[in-house]
Each structure stands twice: as structure tokens, then as C-alpha cells.
PDB file of C-alpha atoms in Angstrom:
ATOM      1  CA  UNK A   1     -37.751 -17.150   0.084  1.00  0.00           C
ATOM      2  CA  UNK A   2     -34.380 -18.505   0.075  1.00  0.00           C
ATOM      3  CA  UNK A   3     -32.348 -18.776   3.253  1.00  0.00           C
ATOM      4  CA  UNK A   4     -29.316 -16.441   1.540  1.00  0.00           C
ATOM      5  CA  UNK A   5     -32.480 -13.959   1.048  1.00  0.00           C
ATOM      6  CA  UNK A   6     -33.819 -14.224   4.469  1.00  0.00           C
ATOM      7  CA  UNK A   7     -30.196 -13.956   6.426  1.00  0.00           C
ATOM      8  CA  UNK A   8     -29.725 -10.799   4.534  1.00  0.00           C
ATOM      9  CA  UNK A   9     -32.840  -9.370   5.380  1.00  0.00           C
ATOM     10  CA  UNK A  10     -32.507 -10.380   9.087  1.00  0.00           C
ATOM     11  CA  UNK A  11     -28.836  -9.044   9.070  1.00  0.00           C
ATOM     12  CA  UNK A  12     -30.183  -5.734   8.188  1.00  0.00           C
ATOM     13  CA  UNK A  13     -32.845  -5.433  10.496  1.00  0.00           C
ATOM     14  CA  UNK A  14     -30.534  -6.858  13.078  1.00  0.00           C
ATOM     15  CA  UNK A  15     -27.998  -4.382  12.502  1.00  0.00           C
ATOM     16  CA  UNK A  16     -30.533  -1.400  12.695  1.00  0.00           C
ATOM     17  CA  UNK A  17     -31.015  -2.939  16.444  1.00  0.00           C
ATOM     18  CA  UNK A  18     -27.763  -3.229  17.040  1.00  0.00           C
ATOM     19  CA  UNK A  19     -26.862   0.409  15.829  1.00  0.00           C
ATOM     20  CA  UNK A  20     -29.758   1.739  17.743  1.00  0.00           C
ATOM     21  CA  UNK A  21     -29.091   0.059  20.935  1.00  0.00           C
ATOM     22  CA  UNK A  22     -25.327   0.970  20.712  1.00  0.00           C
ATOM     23  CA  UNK A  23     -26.523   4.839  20.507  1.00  0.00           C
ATOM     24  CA  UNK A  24     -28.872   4.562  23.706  1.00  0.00           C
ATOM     25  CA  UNK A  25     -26.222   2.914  25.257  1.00  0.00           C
ATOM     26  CA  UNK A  26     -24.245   5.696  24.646  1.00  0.00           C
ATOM     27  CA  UNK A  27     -26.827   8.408  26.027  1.00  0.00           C
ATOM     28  CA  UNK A  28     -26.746   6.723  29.005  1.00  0.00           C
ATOM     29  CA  UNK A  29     -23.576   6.390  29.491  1.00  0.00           C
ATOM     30  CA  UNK A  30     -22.518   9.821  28.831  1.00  0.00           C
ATOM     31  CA  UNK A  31     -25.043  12.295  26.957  1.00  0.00           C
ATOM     32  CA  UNK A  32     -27.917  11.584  28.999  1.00  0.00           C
ATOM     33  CA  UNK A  33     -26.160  10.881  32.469  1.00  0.00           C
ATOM     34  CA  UNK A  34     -26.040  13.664  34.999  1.00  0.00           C
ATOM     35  CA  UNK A  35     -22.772  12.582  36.615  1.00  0.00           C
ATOM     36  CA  UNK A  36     -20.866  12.749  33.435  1.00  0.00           C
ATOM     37  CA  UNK A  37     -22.057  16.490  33.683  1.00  0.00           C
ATOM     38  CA  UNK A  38     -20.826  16.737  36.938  1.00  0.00           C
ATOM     39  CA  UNK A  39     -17.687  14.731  36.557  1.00  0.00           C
ATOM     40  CA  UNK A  40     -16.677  17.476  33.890  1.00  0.00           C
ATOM     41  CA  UNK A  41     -18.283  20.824  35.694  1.00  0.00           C
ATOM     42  CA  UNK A  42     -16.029  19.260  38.902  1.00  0.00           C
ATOM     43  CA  UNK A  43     -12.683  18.778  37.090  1.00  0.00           C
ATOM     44  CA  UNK A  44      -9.563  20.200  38.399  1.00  0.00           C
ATOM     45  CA  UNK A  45      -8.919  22.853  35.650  1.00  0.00           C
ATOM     46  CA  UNK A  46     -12.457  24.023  35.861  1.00  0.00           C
ATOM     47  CA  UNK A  47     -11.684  24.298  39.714  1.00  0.00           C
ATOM     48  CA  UNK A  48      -8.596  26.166  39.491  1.00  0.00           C
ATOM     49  CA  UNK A  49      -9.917  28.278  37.178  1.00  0.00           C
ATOM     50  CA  UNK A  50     -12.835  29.237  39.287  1.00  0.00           C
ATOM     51  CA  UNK A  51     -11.058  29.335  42.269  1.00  0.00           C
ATOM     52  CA  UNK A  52      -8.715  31.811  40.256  1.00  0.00           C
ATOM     53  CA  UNK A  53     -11.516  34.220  39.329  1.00  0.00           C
ATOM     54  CA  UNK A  54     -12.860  34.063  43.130  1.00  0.00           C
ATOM     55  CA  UNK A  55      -9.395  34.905  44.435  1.00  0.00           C
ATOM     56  CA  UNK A  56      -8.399  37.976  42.178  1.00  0.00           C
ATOM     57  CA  UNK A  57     -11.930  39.437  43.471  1.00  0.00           C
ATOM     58  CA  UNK A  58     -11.597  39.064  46.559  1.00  0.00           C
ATOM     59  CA  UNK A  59      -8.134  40.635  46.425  1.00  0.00           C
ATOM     60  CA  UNK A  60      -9.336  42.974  44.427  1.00  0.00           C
ATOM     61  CA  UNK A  61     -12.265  43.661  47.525  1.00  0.00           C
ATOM     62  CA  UNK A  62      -9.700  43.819  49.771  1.00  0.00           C
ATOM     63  CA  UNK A  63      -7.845  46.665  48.512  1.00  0.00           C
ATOM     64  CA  UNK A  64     -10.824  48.453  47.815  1.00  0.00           C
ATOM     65  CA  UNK A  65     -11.863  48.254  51.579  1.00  0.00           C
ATOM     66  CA  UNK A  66      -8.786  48.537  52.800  1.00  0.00           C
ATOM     67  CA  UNK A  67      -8.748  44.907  54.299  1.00  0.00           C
ATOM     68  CA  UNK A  68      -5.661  43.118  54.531  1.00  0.00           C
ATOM     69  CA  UNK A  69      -5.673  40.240  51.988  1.00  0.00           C
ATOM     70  CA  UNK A  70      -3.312  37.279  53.419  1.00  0.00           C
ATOM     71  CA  UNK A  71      -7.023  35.577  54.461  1.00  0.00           C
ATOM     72  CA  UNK A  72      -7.649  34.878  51.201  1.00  0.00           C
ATOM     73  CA  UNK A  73      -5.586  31.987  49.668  1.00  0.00           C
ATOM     74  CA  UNK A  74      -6.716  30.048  52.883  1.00  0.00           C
ATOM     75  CA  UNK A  75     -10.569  30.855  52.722  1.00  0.00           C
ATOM     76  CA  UNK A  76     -10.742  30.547  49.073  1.00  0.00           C
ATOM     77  CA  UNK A  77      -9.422  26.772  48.726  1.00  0.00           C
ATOM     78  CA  UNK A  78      -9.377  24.718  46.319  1.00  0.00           C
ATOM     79  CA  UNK A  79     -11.257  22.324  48.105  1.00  0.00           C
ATOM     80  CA  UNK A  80     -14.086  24.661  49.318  1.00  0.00           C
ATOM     81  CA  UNK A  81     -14.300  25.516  45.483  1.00  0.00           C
ATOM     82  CA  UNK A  82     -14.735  21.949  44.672  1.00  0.00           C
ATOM     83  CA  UNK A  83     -17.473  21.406  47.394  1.00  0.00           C
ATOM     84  CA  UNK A  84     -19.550  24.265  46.447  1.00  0.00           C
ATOM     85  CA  UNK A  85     -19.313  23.912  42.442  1.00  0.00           C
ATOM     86  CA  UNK A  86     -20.383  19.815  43.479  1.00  0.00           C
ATOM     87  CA  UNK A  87     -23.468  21.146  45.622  1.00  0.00           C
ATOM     88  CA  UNK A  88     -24.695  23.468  42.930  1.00  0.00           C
ATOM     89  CA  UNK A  89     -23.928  21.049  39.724  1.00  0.00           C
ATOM     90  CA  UNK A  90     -24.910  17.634  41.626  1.00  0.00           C
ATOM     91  CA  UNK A  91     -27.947  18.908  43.664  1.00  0.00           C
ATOM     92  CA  UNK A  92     -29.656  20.715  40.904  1.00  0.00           C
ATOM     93  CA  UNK A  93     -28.983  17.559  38.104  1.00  0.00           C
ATOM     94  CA  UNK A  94     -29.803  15.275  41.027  1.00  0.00           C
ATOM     95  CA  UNK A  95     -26.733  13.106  40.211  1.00  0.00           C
ATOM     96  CA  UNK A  96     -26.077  12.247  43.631  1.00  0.00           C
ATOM     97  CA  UNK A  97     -28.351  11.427  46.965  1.00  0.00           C
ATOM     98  CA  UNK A  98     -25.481  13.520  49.203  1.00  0.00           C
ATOM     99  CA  UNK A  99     -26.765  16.680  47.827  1.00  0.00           C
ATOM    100  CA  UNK A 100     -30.208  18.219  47.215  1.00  0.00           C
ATOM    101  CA  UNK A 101     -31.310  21.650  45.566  1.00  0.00           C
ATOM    102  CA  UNK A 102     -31.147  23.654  49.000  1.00  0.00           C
ATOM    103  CA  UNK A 103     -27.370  21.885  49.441  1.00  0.00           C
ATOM    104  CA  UNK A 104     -25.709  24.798  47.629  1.00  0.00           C
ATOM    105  CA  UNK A 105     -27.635  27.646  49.321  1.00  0.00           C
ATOM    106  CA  UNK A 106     -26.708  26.176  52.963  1.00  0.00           C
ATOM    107  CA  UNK A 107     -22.916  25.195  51.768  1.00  0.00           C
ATOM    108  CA  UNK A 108     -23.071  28.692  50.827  1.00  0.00           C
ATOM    109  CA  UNK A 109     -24.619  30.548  54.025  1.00  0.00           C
ATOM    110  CA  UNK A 110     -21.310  28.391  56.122  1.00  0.00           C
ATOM    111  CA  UNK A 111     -18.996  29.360  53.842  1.00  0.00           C
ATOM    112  CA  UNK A 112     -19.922  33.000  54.267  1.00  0.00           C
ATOM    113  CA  UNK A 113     -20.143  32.453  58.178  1.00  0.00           C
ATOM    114  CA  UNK A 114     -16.551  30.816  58.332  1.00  0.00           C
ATOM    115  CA  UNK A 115     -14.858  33.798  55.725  1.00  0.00           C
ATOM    116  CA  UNK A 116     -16.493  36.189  58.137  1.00  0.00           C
ATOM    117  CA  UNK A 117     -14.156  34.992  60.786  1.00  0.00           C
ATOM    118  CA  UNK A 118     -11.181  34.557  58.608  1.00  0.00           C
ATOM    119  CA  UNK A 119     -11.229  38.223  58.009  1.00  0.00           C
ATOM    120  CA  UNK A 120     -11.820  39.325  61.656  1.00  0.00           C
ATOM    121  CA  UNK A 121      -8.733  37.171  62.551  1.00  0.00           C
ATOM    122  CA  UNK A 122      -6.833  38.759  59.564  1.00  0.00           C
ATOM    123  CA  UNK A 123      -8.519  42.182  61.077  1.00  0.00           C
ATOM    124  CA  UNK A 124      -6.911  41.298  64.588  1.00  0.00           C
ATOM    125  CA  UNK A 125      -3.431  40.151  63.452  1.00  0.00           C
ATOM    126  CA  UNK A 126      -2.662  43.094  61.264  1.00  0.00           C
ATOM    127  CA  UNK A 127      -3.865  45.163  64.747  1.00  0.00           C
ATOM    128  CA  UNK A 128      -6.901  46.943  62.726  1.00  0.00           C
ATOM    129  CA  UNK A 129      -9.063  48.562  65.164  1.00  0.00           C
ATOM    130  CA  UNK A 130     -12.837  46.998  65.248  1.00  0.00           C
ATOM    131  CA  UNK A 131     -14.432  50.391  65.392  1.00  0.00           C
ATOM    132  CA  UNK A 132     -13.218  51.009  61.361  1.00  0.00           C
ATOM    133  CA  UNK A 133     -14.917  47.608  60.425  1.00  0.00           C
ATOM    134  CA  UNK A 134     -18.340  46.646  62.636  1.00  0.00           C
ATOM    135  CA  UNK A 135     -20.254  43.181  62.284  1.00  0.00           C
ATOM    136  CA  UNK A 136     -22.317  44.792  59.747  1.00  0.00           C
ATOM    137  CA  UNK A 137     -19.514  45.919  57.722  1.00  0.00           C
ATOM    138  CA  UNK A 138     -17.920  42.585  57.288  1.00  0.00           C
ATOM    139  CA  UNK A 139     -21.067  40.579  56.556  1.00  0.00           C
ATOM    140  CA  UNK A 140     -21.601  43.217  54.121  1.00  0.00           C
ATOM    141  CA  UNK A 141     -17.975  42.703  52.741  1.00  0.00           C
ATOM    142  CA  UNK A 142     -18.255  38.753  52.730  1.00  0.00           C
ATOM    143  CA  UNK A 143     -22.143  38.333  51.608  1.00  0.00           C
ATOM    144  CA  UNK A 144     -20.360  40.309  48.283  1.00  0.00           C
ATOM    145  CA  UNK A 145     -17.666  37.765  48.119  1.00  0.00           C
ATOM    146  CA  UNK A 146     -20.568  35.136  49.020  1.00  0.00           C
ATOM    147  CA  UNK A 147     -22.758  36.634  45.907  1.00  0.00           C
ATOM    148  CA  UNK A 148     -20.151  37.020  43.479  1.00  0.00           C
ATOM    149  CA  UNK A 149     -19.054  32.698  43.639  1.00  0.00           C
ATOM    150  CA  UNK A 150     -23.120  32.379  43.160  1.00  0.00           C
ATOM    151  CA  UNK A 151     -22.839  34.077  40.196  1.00  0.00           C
ATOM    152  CA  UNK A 152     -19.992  32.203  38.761  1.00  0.00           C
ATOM    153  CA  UNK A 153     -21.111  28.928  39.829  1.00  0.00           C
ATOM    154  CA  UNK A 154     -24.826  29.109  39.614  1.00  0.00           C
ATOM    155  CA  UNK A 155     -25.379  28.394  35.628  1.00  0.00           C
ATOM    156  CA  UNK A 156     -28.257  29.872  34.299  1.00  0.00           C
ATOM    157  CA  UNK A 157     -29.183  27.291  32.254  1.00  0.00           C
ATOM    158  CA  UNK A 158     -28.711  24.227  34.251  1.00  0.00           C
ATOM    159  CA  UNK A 159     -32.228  23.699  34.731  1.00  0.00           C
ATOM    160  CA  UNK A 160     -33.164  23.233  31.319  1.00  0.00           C
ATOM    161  CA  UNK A 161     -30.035  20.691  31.402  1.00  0.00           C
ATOM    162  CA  UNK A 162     -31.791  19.073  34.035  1.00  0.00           C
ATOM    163  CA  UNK A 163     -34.947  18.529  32.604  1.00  0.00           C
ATOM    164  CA  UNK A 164     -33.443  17.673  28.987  1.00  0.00           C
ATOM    165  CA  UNK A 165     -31.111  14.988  30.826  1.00  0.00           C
ATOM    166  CA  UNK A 166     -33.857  13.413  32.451  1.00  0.00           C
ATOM    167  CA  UNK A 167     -36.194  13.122  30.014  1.00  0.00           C
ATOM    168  CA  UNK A 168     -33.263  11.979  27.245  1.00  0.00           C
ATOM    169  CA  UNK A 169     -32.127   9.403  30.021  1.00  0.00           C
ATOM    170  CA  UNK A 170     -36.230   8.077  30.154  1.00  0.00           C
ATOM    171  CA  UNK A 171     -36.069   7.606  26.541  1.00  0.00           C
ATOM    172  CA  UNK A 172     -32.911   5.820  25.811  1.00  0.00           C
ATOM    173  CA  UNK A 173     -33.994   3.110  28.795  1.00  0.00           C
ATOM    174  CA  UNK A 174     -37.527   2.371  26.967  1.00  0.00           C
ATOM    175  CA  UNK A 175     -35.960   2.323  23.550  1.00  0.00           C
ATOM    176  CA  UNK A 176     -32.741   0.275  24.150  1.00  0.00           C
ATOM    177  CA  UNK A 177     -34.635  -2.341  25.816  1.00  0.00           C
ATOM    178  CA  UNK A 178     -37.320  -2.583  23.129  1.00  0.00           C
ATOM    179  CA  UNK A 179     -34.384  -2.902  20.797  1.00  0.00           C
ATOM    180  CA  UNK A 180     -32.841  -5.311  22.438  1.00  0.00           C
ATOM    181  CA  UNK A 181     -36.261  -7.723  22.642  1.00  0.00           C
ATOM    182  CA  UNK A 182     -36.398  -7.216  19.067  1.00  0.00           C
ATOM    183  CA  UNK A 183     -32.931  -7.913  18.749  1.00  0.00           C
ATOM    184  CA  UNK A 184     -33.203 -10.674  20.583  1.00  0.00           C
ATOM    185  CA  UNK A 185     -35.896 -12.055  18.684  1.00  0.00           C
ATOM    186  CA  UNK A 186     -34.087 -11.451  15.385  1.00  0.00           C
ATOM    187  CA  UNK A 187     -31.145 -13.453  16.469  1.00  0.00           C
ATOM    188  CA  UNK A 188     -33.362 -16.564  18.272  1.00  0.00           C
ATOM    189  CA  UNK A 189     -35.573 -16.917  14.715  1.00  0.00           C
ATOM    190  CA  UNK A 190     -32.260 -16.210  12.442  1.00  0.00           C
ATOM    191  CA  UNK A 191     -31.289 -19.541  14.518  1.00  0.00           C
ATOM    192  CA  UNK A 192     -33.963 -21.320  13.754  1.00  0.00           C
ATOM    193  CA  UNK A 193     -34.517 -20.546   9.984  1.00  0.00           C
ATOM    194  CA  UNK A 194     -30.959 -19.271   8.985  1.00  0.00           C
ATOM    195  CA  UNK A 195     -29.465 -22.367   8.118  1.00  0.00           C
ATOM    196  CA  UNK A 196     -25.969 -23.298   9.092  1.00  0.00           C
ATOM    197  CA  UNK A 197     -24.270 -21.974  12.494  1.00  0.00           C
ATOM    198  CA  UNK A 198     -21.155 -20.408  10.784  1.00  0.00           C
ATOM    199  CA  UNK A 199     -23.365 -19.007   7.976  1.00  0.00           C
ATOM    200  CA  UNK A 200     -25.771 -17.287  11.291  1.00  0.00           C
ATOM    201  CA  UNK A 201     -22.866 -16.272  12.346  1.00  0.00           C
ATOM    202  CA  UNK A 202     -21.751 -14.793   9.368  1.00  0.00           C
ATOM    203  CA  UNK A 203     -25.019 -12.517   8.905  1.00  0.00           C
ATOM    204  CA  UNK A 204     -24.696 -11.605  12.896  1.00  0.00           C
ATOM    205  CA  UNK A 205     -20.694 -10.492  12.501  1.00  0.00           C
ATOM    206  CA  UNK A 206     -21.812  -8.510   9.306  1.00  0.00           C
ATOM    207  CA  UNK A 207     -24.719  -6.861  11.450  1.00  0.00           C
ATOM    208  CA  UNK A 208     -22.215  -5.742  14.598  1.00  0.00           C
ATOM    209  CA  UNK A 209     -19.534  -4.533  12.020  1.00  0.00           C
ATOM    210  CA  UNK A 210     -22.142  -1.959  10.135  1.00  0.00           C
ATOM    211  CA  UNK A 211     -23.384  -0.958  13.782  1.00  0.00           C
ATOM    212  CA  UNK A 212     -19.791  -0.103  14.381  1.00  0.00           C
ATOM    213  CA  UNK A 213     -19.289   1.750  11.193  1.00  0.00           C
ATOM    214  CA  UNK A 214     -22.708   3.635  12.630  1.00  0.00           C
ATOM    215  CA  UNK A 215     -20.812   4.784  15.235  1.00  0.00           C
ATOM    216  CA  UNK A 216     -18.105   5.859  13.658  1.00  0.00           C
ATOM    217  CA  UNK A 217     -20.648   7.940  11.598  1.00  0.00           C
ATOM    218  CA  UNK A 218     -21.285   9.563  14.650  1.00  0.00           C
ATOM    219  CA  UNK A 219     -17.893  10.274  16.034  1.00  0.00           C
ATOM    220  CA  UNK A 220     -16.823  12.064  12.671  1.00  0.00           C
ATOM    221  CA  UNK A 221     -20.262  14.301  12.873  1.00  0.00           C
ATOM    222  CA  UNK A 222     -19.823  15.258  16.688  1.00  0.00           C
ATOM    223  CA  UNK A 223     -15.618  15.618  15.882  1.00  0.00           C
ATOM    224  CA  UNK A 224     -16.841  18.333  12.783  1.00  0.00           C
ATOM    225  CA  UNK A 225     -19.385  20.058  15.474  1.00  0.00           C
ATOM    226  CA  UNK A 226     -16.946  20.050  17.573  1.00  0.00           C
ATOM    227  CA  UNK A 227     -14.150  21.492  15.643  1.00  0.00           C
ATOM    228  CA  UNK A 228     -16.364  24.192  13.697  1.00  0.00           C
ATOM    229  CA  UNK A 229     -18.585  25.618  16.592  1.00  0.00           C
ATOM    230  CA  UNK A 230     -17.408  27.856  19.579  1.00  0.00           C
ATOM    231  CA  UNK A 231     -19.171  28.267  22.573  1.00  0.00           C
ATOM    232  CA  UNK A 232     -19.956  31.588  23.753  1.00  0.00           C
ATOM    233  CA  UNK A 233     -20.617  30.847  27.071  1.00  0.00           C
ATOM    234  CA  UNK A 234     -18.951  33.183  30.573  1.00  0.00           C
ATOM    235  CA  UNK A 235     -17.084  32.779  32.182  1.00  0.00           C
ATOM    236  CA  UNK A 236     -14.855  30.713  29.744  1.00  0.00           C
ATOM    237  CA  UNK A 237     -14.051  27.823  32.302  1.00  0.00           C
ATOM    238  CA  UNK A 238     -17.693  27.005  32.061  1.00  0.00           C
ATOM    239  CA  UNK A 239     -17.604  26.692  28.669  1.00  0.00           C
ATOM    240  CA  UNK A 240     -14.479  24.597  28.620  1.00  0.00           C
ATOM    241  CA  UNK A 241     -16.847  22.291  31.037  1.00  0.00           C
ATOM    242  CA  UNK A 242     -19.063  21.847  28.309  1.00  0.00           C
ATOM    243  CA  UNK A 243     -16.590  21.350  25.754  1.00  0.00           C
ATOM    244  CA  UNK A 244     -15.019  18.816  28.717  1.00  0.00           C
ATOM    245  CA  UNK A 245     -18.942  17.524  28.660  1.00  0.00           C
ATOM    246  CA  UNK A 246     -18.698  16.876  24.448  1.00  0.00           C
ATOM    247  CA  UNK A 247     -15.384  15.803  23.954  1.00  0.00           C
ATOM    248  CA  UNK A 248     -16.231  12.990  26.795  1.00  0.00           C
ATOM    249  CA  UNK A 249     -19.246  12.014  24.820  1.00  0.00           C
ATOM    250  CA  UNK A 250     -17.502  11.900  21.424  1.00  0.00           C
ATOM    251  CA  UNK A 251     -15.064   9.406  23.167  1.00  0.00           C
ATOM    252  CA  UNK A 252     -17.714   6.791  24.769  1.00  0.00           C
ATOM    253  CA  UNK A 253     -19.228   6.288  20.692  1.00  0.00           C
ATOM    254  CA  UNK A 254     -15.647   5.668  20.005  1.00  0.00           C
ATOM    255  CA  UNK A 255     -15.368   3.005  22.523  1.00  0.00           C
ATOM    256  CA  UNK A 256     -18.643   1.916  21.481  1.00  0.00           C
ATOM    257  CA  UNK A 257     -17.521   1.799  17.783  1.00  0.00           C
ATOM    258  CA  UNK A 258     -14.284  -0.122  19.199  1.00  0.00           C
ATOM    259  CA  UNK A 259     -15.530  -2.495  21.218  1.00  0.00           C
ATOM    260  CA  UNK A 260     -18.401  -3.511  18.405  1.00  0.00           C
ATOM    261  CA  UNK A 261     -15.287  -4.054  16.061  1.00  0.00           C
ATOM    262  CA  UNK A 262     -14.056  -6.283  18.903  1.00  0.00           C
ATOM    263  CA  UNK A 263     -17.050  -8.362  18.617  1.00  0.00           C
ATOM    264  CA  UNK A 264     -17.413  -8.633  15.204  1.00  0.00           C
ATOM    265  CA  UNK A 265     -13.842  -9.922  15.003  1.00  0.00           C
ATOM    266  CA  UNK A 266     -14.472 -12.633  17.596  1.00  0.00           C
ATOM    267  CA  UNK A 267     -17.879 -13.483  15.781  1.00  0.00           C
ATOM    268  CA  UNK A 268     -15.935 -13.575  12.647  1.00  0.00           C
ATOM    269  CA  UNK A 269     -13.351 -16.266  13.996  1.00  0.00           C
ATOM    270  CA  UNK A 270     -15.786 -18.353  15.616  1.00  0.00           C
ATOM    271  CA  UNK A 271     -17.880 -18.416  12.179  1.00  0.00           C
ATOM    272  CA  UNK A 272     -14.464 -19.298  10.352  1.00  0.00           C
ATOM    273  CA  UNK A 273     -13.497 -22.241  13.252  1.00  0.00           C
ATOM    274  CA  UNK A 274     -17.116 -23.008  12.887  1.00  0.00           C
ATOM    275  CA  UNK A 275     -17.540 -23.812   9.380  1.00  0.00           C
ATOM    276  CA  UNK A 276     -14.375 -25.735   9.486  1.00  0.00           C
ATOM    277  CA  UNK A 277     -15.533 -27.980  11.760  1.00  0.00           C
ATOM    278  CA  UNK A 278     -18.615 -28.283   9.871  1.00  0.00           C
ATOM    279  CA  UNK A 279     -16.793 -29.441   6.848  1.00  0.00           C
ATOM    280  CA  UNK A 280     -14.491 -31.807   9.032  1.00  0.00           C
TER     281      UNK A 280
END
């Protein structure tokens, strides 16, 4: 077999390693990595959003019960929103050591506790006699307000998430780095048997640049998914987490695809300043 013969053959099979790797790379970075699901499930707009839908209920429990309501935009912060949706997200994907599966549940019992006494100090400044609201009353009133932020926070689904990220997370790791050792091997006997440097070179830039076009492959089926399907998912600010979730993955095989071009650019020059030193 000729050497033109065998660098093509090796590009090829070097590219599919290169392509593969650059998709398990990928998963890990974003599909397959639980903090990427948090980092979206935790951003501000989903926040606000919740914190939105929390607050008009409560209002909304307020005037039903005749409670005053100037408690609420106080107990219902942003930033007791953020903690809670955190707990639940983070301790159930096990992104983060800070929180376990029981961390919502508890961060849930104190926020209950503290609202309890936000609304007997809005019950004592508006001069609201205790004997129309007892301590069962308004632990009855708040474990409602309690139940209804579990319900909007506490995603049905997340445990299949869970189980899907961890095993896609497992499989990208094994595969990656089996790629890579073949990769790697590819590359070492391409060296050895390829002939000359800039020509190796050559057959390696032409491998990165079809990886990258691989990618791009990717980013233009994810961009048509993306564009064509809606989510029917409640309340809506979860679903714009997930769409948060997509959109963040369809950028890191971008950046992938990019940063491959990058590479194949500088492997292109060096094989140019390469063979002209050869010739020199």
C-alpha cells in the first residue's frame, strides 16, 4: 500500500476519533453534566418568575383569609427562591456536595417556620386580635403556602433526569478515553509510516476540519429541534429552563465546532511552514 493510500485511510479513521471524542466532550460538558442543569433551573428569570407565581398566591391567600399581605414581598425573596429551587435541583441531580436529597425538605420545614412568624408580626402590627387566627390556623395557612412552592419547584420528572444524566455522563468518560487511546495510536503510527512531517500534518489538519464540520452537523440538527418542537411542560418557567438547558448545549458543539476550526488552521500553517522548510 502506498503511503498517499495509507494517510488517507488513517485520516479517516482519525477523524471518526476525533468527531467522536469532540461529541463526548460535549456530553460532559453540558448534556450529561448535572450543574449545567442546575446552572439553567437556577437562573435569574426562572427565579423571578417563580418567585412571581409564589407571590400572587400568597396574596391571593391572604385576601382569602383575611390576612394582611405587606409580609409577603419580604418572606417571599428572591433569594429564599433561589435557595430552595438550588436545594431541590442540586440535591436531587447530586451536582453539588452542599446539598443532599433531604436538603430541600429541611430548607423547606425553616422556611415555613420563619413565614409563620412573618405573618404573626404582620398579625400584630395591623392590631389583629390572636383569638381570630390561633397557632393552628397559621401553620395551616403557611404549610399551604409551604405546599404550593413544592409543587412548583419539585419537578416530577427530575429523577429520571437524574438517572439518565448519570448514566450518559458514565458513558461519555469510558468512550472518550477509548477514543482518545485509539486516537492516539492513529496519530503515533501515522508518524511512523506516513511519510513526510508536513504531509502527517496534512492528513491530521484534514481529520480535525471534518470533525468540525461533524459538529456543525450537530448544531444545525439540535437548532431545527429546537426551532420546530415546543415544550409542553407547567408551569412555563420550567420549561423555559429546559429550553435554557438546550439552547446551552447547542452552544458548547458550537464552540466545539469553533475551536476544532481553530486547530485545524494552526495545523494547516505549521504543515505549510513545514514543508517549506523541508524544501529549503
Amino acid at each position: 500500500m502506498s503511503r498517499r493510500k495509507l494517510r488517507k485511510r488513517i485520516s479517516f479513521f482519525l477523524y471518526v476519533c476525533i468527531a467522536f471524542v469532540s461529541v463526548f466532550a460535549c456530553c460532559i460538558v453540558t448534556v450529561a453534566n448535572p450543574n449545567a442543569f442546575v446552572k439553567a433551573f437556577t437562573s435569574s428569570e426562572c427565579i423571578e418568575s417563580l418567585r412571581a407565581d409564589v407571590k400572587l398566591y400568597t396574596s391571593d391567600m391572604c385576601k382569602k383569609n383575611n390576612i394582611p399581605d405587606d409580609f409577603v414581598e419580604n418572606a417571599i425573596s428572591y433569594d429564599t427562591m433561589y435557595h430552595l429551587q438550588t436545594a431541590f435541583v442540586s440535591g436531587t441531580l447530586g451536582a453539588s456536595k452542599q446539598y443532599n436529597e433531604n436538603a430541600f425538605s429541611g430548607m423547606l420545614d425553616d422556611f415555613e417556620a420563619e413565614l409563620e412568624q412573618s405573618v404573626a408580626k404582620s398579625l400584630d402590627a395591623n392590631a389583629i386580635s390572636d383569638s381570630l387566627y390561633d397557632a393552628e390556623s397559621l401553620s395551616s395557612f403557611c404549610r399551604d403556602i409551604a405546599d404550593y412552592i413544592e409543587s412548583r419547584i419539585d419537578f416530577q420528572y427530575m429523577n429520571n433526569v437524574r438517572h439518565a444524566i448519570k448514566r450518559m455522563r458514565a458513558v461519555s468518560f469510558v468512550l472518550a478515553a477509548a477514543f482518545i487511546l485509539i486516537g492516539a495510536a492513529l496519530i503515533v503510527y501515522l508518524s511512523l509510516k506516513g511519510g513526510k512531517n508536513y504531509k502527517i500534518l496534512q492528513s491530521i489538519a484534514s481529520s480535525v476540519l471534518g470533525a468540525s464540520f461533524m459538529n456543525v452537523v450537530v448544531v444545525v440538527a439540535l437548532t431545527i429541534v429546537y426551532l420546530s418542537k415546543d415544550l409542553v411542560i407547567y408551569p412555563l418557567y420550567t420549561a423555559g429552563a429546559f429550553v435554557d438547558y438546550f439552547r446551552s448545549t447547542i452552544l458548547t458543539f458550537a464552540s466545539c465546532s469553533a475551536l476544532l476550526f481553530m486547530v485545524f488552521l494552526a495545523l494547516l500553517v505549521a504543515g505549510w511552514k513545514l514543508k517549506r522548510s523541508e524544501k529549503e
